[in-house]
Amino acid sequence: MICSICGQTAPCEISQATSRPWCKACQKRRARCAGCGRVELIRGGTIARPLCAACTRPDPAFWRCCPACGHRQLSTRSCTRCNLRQRLEVLLADHDGDVRAELRGLHDNLASSDRPNLVLQWLNKAYIAELLRELGAGRRALSHAGLDELPAGKPTEHLRAILVATGTLPPRDEHLARLERWVARILAERDDPGQRQLLHRYAVWHLLRRLRQRNNGRYATYSQLVTVKRHVSAAIALLDGLGTRGRALADARQADLDTWLTSDQARYRRDAGHFVRWAQRKRLTSLEFPATRWHGPARTIDTEARWAQARWLLHDHAVHPVDRVTGLLVLLYAQTPAAVSRLTLEHVQTTERAVRLRLGREPIALPEPLAGLVVDLVARRSGHAALGDQATSPWLFPGGRPGQPISAYQLAERMRRLGLRPAQSRTTALFGLSTELPAAVLARLLGIHIKVAVAWQQACAGDWTTYAADYSRRTPTPAQDAEPALRHAGG
């Protein structure tokens, strides 16, 4: 039958509240009631204007009540929320039967969730239930170190995210912590003490130290984690390749390196150059590994195709706002999906006169209709985290884990489903902007390194040698320099 709520043709039952068909999905659907404004199970109305039980049938005599809290429902059994509270008290209770003070925030947050049925399903998983019992009884330390002792996996990381989001555990740079554990495990597996010391010096005192300095207090990204892992793996592959020839890095000859590079067993050939050049600077080897010079963008899209895609995202209201804003930031401002995913509400500055977005040091004044899209996204943003997130996330693009942003991979995948290619779109945008803006302004506006901006300017043959003298004769703001290109997209 056709469901009276969602309008889909599906196996249905006849609702006792409305005497109309409703499908299994709508029986479990929760939404904000159009009548009272509370988030409840839908019992009537439509998808556009859902109604809770009380608003569907205002007559109290029609409903039965939960014996514990008096919630209106069709049965006299305990409601889902009361069952949830009882389950939490059982799992989080200490030896005296009380919830520990350290876990009270977790208890209250989960007990007041807008979707108690999903929380109850999560608590009924054997692994999560046993782990919460250990934390409640004090058999496992309530700390990041205590969770690090568990096998790595999504259930543990999701629980950690919930504990952080509810204030039970302090926030931590998870990618960096995961990287540190991985490096420690890889080093412990090396039998040769000399190799272990060399790799420790390279991985810990060079790669990780440089990563912390570059981030300067910001959390590491997944791409940074992958890059460091690749560099360490390349160093190990090179040392093992030299070891098969009976050579160590210190006494290896150039012929040994060339033989390894041309062998079929060689892995991470290009990344091994980073390790060799570092070792040469530290006077640990005499091997030569020339740097690979960048000769400009290799993959671009047609400029007109880029503007056509930008116009489509600006004016097509059928596309999801998240996809529209993400695509426009890539197409117009040459942002990567990783950079877009890390945007917070603090990056958006809204005044009566303008909406500004801070991608680099200097905020950019957004033109319409992009400004309206960003404002609407701030007001309506919502992630997929049903546990531990009470709409307090600081991220502009909340993710599936509470307190975490959407991953760069998910954003890129959403763009690919729309027919957009993030890498090619960003390359084309950066190539075009480099011809219109000097490197210094480009770096301040887009948040890229000045050396990267200079390299792109040279690749596009942009001549800004007289920019300083020309700029001294006029007084526009840097944000205004980018507006001609944006007006072209809006036209």
C-alpha atoms as one frame of an Amber mdcrd trajectory, in Angstrom:
protein
   0.000   0.000   0.000   0.949   3.652  -0.184   2.182   4.898   3.194   0.146
   7.853   4.408   3.248   9.522   5.901   6.106   9.087   3.432   4.013   8.403
   0.311   6.126   5.380  -0.692   4.641   2.104  -1.869   5.748  -0.507   0.665
   4.422  -3.243   2.973   2.201  -1.350   5.428   0.043  -1.816   8.472  -3.042
   0.131   9.426  -2.232   2.687  12.121  -4.491   2.540  15.178  -4.041   6.299
  15.602  -5.041   7.400  12.084  -6.710   4.269  10.610  -4.482   4.806   7.572
  -1.601   2.685   6.202   1.944   3.367   7.383   5.131   1.507   6.521   7.703
  -0.107   8.805  10.194   2.688   8.215   7.756   5.382   9.337   6.887   3.382
  12.443  10.503   3.853  13.552  10.951   7.353  12.192  11.693  10.205  14.601
  11.410  13.870  13.724  10.597  17.251  15.189   6.832  17.482  15.537   5.255
  20.270  13.514   2.691  20.762  16.283   4.586  20.834  19.600   8.202  21.115
  18.383   9.461  18.062  20.325  11.518  15.322  18.683   9.309  12.236  18.980
   8.249   9.153  17.081   6.051  10.105  14.127   2.473   8.891  14.511   0.716
  11.025  11.896   1.029  13.866   9.441   3.496  13.756   6.552   7.225  13.896
   6.012   6.990  17.659   5.544   4.741  18.139   8.593   5.245  15.176  10.957
   3.082  14.837  14.061   3.804  13.073  17.340   1.281  10.905  19.174  -0.175
  13.722  21.278  -0.635  15.995  18.266  -2.045  13.222  16.065  -4.742  12.288
  18.601  -5.064  15.037  21.234  -7.662  13.007  23.194  -5.779  11.574  26.244
  -8.339   8.807  26.645  -7.239   7.239  23.349  -3.682   6.527  24.519  -2.238
   4.194  27.089   0.676   5.405  29.184   4.111   4.215  30.214   3.832   3.105
  33.868   7.081   4.898  34.777   6.982   8.282  33.033   3.407   8.559  31.700
   4.506   8.854  28.057   1.562   8.396  25.661   1.775   5.200  23.641  -0.318
   2.260  22.451   0.831  -0.227  25.099   1.134  -0.320  28.880   4.726  -1.532
  28.842   7.664   0.675  29.739   8.566   3.093  26.959  11.866   3.037  25.092
  13.342   5.935  27.072  12.605   4.288  30.429  14.156   1.045  29.181  17.187
   3.075  28.096  17.616   4.673  31.523  17.320   1.297  33.202  19.899  -0.212
  30.847  22.341   2.641  31.469  22.049   2.288  35.232  22.808  -1.432  34.968
  25.857  -0.971  32.700  27.393   2.073  34.392  26.739   1.108  38.010  29.666
   0.614  40.382  29.884  -1.898  43.227  27.398   0.146  45.257  24.840   0.245
  42.433  25.361   3.957  41.690  26.671   5.610  38.537  30.176   6.961  39.027
  30.498  10.737  39.068  32.973  10.565  36.170  30.351   8.777  34.043  27.388
  10.914  35.031  27.821  13.176  31.978  27.793  10.144  29.660  24.721   8.759
  31.427  22.738  12.001  31.233  23.679  12.642  27.595  22.664   9.191  26.376
  19.531   9.090  28.532  18.278  12.363  27.036  19.077  11.445  23.421  16.495
  12.357  20.788  16.738   8.808  19.448  16.620   6.472  22.470  15.907   3.435
  20.300  19.271   3.763  18.515  21.102   4.299  21.797  19.464   1.187  23.225
  20.481  -0.850  20.176  24.062   0.352  20.592  24.099  -0.525  24.307  22.825
  -4.029  23.577  25.911  -4.878  21.525  27.947  -7.379  23.503  31.318  -5.647
  23.034  30.022  -2.198  24.035  28.027  -3.572  26.986  31.031  -5.401  28.415
  33.313  -2.409  27.961  30.855  -0.057  29.697  30.540  -2.541  32.568  34.323
  -2.487  32.971  34.377   1.320  32.991  31.454   1.538  35.406  32.916  -0.979
  37.846  36.377   0.583  37.657  38.004  -2.536  36.191  39.312  -0.440  33.285
  40.851   3.011  33.635  38.593   5.767  32.362  41.272   7.367  30.186  42.637
   7.392  26.674  45.425   5.072  27.804  42.849   2.604  29.085  41.097   2.556
  25.719  44.432   2.284  23.887  44.896  -1.129  25.513  41.869  -2.445  23.607
  42.093  -3.849  20.062  41.932  -1.047  17.515  38.652  -0.868  15.633  35.606
   1.228  14.853  33.597   0.244  17.994  36.390   1.408  20.304  36.998   4.618
  18.365  33.283   5.409  18.273  33.029   4.937  22.040  36.066   7.165  22.503
  34.418   9.866  20.379  31.263   9.663  22.497  33.265   9.918  25.733  35.067
  12.992  24.385  31.873  14.620  23.094  30.145  14.178  26.466  33.101  15.620
  28.395  33.952  12.289  30.016  37.407  12.261  28.389  39.501  15.261  27.298
  39.899  15.840  23.531  42.956  14.380  21.847  44.564  14.452  18.408  43.480
  10.954  17.395  45.358  10.804  14.096  48.600  11.821  15.796  48.046   9.381
  18.674  47.316   6.582  16.204  50.434   7.491  14.249  52.599   7.447  17.373
  51.307   3.977  18.307  51.945   2.727  14.781  55.517   4.071  14.737  56.239
   2.508  18.146  54.944  -0.865  16.947  56.905  -0.723  13.674  60.133   0.176
  15.472  59.655  -2.603  18.028  59.464  -5.153  15.191  62.973  -4.292  13.920
  65.577  -6.812  15.087  68.648  -4.779  14.120  69.391  -2.219  16.887  71.200
   0.052  14.431  68.249   0.145  12.049  65.842   0.659  14.934  67.841   3.652
  16.169  68.083   5.115  12.646  64.351   4.720  12.006  63.526   6.180  15.428
  65.608   9.223  14.606  63.935   9.624  11.220  60.334   8.865  12.222  60.128
  10.411  15.703  62.664  13.221  15.674  62.123  14.310  12.078  58.714  13.321
  10.658  56.580  13.548  13.803  58.434  16.603  15.088  57.979  18.406  11.761
  54.295  17.426  11.708  53.712  18.988  15.131  55.535  22.156  14.125  53.539
  22.529  10.909  50.184  21.967  12.586  51.073  24.343  15.442  48.377  23.034
  17.786  45.908  22.008  15.066  44.870  18.383  14.804  46.555  16.208  12.204
  44.540  15.135   9.177  44.140  11.673   7.749  46.208  12.580   4.685  49.089
  13.644   6.945  48.863  10.317   8.768  49.025   8.440   5.465  51.975  10.530
   4.257  54.079   9.865   7.363  53.260   6.155   7.217  54.309   6.047   3.577
  57.626   7.769   4.287  58.450   5.403   7.156  57.436   2.378   5.086  59.654
   3.622   2.247  62.627   3.946   4.597  62.062   0.388   5.861  61.737  -0.946
   2.296  65.018   0.714   1.282  66.902  -0.557   4.350  65.592  -4.076   3.764
  66.566  -3.869   0.094  70.094  -2.799   0.982  70.215  -5.500   3.650  69.629
  -8.227   1.074  72.854  -7.083  -0.579  74.693  -7.100   2.745  74.822  -3.315
   2.930  73.845  -0.813   5.597  72.853   2.759   4.791  76.185   4.162   5.943
  78.345   1.988   3.665  75.945   1.586   0.734  77.205   2.678  -2.674  75.293
   4.440  -5.417  75.205   1.232  -7.445  73.384  -0.490  -4.579  70.689   2.203
  -4.578  70.348   2.120  -8.365  70.018  -1.668  -8.309  67.274  -1.479  -5.708
  65.395   1.242  -7.587  65.339  -0.864 -10.769  64.426  -4.155  -9.064  60.932
  -5.623  -9.203  60.817  -5.963  -5.403  61.321  -2.250  -4.731  58.345  -0.523
  -3.101  57.777   3.160  -2.313  60.515   4.157  -4.775  59.525   7.813  -4.921
  58.966   8.194  -1.169  62.338   6.604  -0.429  63.948   9.726  -1.833  62.684
  11.726   1.139  64.524   9.381   3.504  67.746   9.368   1.450  67.873  13.163
   1.193  67.270  13.486   4.947  70.047  10.992   5.676  72.393  12.862   3.343
  71.718  16.171   5.132  72.514  14.451   8.428  75.753  13.023   6.931  74.507
   9.465   7.443  75.029   8.380   3.831  76.717   9.420   0.609  73.891   8.222
  -1.635  72.412  10.634  -4.185  68.665  10.732  -4.783  67.711  13.742  -6.925
  64.563  15.639  -6.051  61.600  15.419  -8.401  60.874  18.818  -9.867  57.247
  19.849 -10.266  56.493  21.012 -13.797  52.993  22.310 -13.248  49.526  20.779
 -13.139  49.065  17.538 -15.024  45.300  17.090 -14.647  42.918  19.947 -15.295
  39.433  20.384 -16.651  38.265  22.851 -19.256  37.832  26.346 -17.834  34.363
  26.721 -19.306  33.377  23.373 -17.814  34.539  24.643 -14.436  32.362  27.769
 -14.693  29.403  25.698 -15.905  29.737  23.428 -12.866  29.971  26.463 -10.578
  26.814  28.014 -12.067  24.982  24.713 -11.675  25.873  24.450  -7.972  25.033
  28.122  -7.378  21.511  27.920  -8.783  20.297  24.294  -8.587  18.236  24.013
  -5.386  17.725  20.273  -5.886  21.354  19.598  -4.872  21.994  19.155  -1.158
  23.414  22.331   0.488  26.439  20.408   1.800  27.323  19.315  -1.734  26.717
  22.788  -3.164  28.935  24.569  -0.626  31.676  21.935  -0.822  31.754  21.959
  -4.603  31.794  25.754  -4.803  34.645  26.052  -2.307  36.656  23.637  -4.467
  35.701  25.180  -7.818  35.969  28.855  -6.854  38.465  28.934  -3.980  40.693
  25.940  -4.824  40.111  24.253  -1.473  40.766  20.567  -0.897  38.055  18.333
   0.605  40.337  17.933   3.642  40.461  21.714   4.184  36.691  22.060   3.706
  35.958  19.293   6.208  37.960  21.128   8.915  35.959  24.363   8.701  34.196
  25.394  11.909  31.546  27.943  12.771  34.322  30.338  13.806  35.489  30.494
  10.190  32.153  32.067   9.166  31.745  35.761  10.024  28.230  37.081   9.437
  27.318  40.776   9.612  24.472  42.862   8.219  26.620  43.940   5.269  28.503
  40.779   4.310  29.216  37.135   4.964  32.923  36.376   5.189  34.693  33.033
   5.217  38.207  32.690   6.592  40.166  30.156   4.559  43.570  31.724   5.206
  44.744  34.683   7.268  42.449  37.109   5.441  38.677  36.437   5.363  36.961
  36.463   1.967  33.684  38.297   1.350  31.345  35.723  -0.179  29.110  36.857
  -3.051  25.484  35.865  -3.387  24.069  33.273  -3.693  27.035  31.492  -2.083
  26.751  33.706   1.009  23.135  32.665   1.497  24.059  28.999   1.061  26.689
  29.225   3.796  24.324  31.022   6.181  21.628  28.408   5.533  24.157  25.617
   6.090  25.151  27.093   9.455  21.498  27.179  10.526  20.526  23.724   9.272
  23.754  21.708   9.600  23.358  18.238  11.039  25.625  15.230  11.193  24.766
  11.553  11.312  25.908  11.053  14.902  22.884   9.792  16.835  24.858   9.133
  20.032  26.529  11.657  22.271  25.863  14.674  20.034  23.282  17.196  21.218
  23.661  19.639  18.296  26.664  21.344  19.948  29.248  20.376  17.331  31.534
  23.279  16.348  32.095  21.894  12.838  30.499  23.407   9.766  30.233  19.882
   8.334  29.527  17.519  11.273  30.378  13.877  10.716  29.080  10.493  11.745
  31.044  10.444  14.986  30.015  12.827  17.767  32.228  15.876  18.010  34.039
  14.979  14.768  33.797  16.570  11.302  32.894  14.687   8.181  35.902  12.956
   6.683  37.645  14.342   3.630  37.012  11.030   1.884  33.255  11.336   2.387
  33.204  14.891   1.053  35.239  13.868  -1.991  32.970  10.872  -2.546  29.889
  13.100  -2.442  31.454  15.314  -5.110  32.289  12.313  -7.273  28.686  11.115
  -7.067  27.667  14.483  -8.529  30.055  13.998 -11.448  32.731  16.356 -10.074
  36.409  15.471  -9.712  37.844  17.255  -6.636  41.515  17.040  -7.643  40.955
  18.229 -11.201  38.507  20.943 -10.114  40.912  22.320  -7.501  43.828  22.202
  -9.955  41.883  24.172 -12.545  40.708  26.699  -9.955  44.197  27.204  -8.559
  45.617  27.534 -12.051  43.051  30.209 -12.898  43.405  32.140  -9.655  47.191
  32.154  -9.990  46.857  34.146 -13.204  44.624  36.750 -11.529  46.206  37.155
  -8.068  49.808  37.566  -6.892  51.282  34.755  -4.823  51.239  36.717  -1.541
  47.528  37.535  -1.832  46.733  34.002  -2.986  48.447  32.520   0.069  46.666
  34.870   2.491  43.222  34.278   1.000  43.282  30.539   0.317  45.409  29.377
   3.234  48.106  27.739   1.104  51.851  28.032   1.695  53.598  30.937   0.022
  56.031  28.567  -1.744  53.098  26.650  -3.208  51.503  29.892  -4.370  54.768
  31.011  -6.027  55.154  27.634  -7.759  51.645  27.853  -9.165  52.202  31.423
 -10.309  55.328  30.352 -12.166  53.507  27.351 -13.657  50.775  29.545 -15.099
  53.354  32.141 -16.287  51.732  34.919 -14.289  53.821  38.099 -14.253  53.403
  40.016 -10.985  56.823  41.660 -10.837  55.267  45.155 -10.885  52.471  44.294
  -8.481  53.990  46.021  -5.420  54.366  49.355  -7.195  50.931  49.081  -8.762
  49.310  48.113  -5.464  50.798  51.143  -3.705  48.778  53.413  -6.023  45.386
  51.909  -5.095  43.562  50.933  -1.909  41.340  47.876  -2.447  41.184  45.090
   0.159  42.691  41.703  -0.744  39.245  40.120  -0.644  38.089  42.424  -3.414
  40.768  41.139  -5.767  39.027  37.782  -6.030  35.581  39.189  -6.757  35.853
  39.499 -10.585  36.310  35.756 -10.956  33.446  35.080  -8.590  31.140  37.467
 -10.405  31.985  35.553 -13.586  30.743  32.351 -11.919  27.594  34.014 -10.601
  26.727  35.450 -13.976
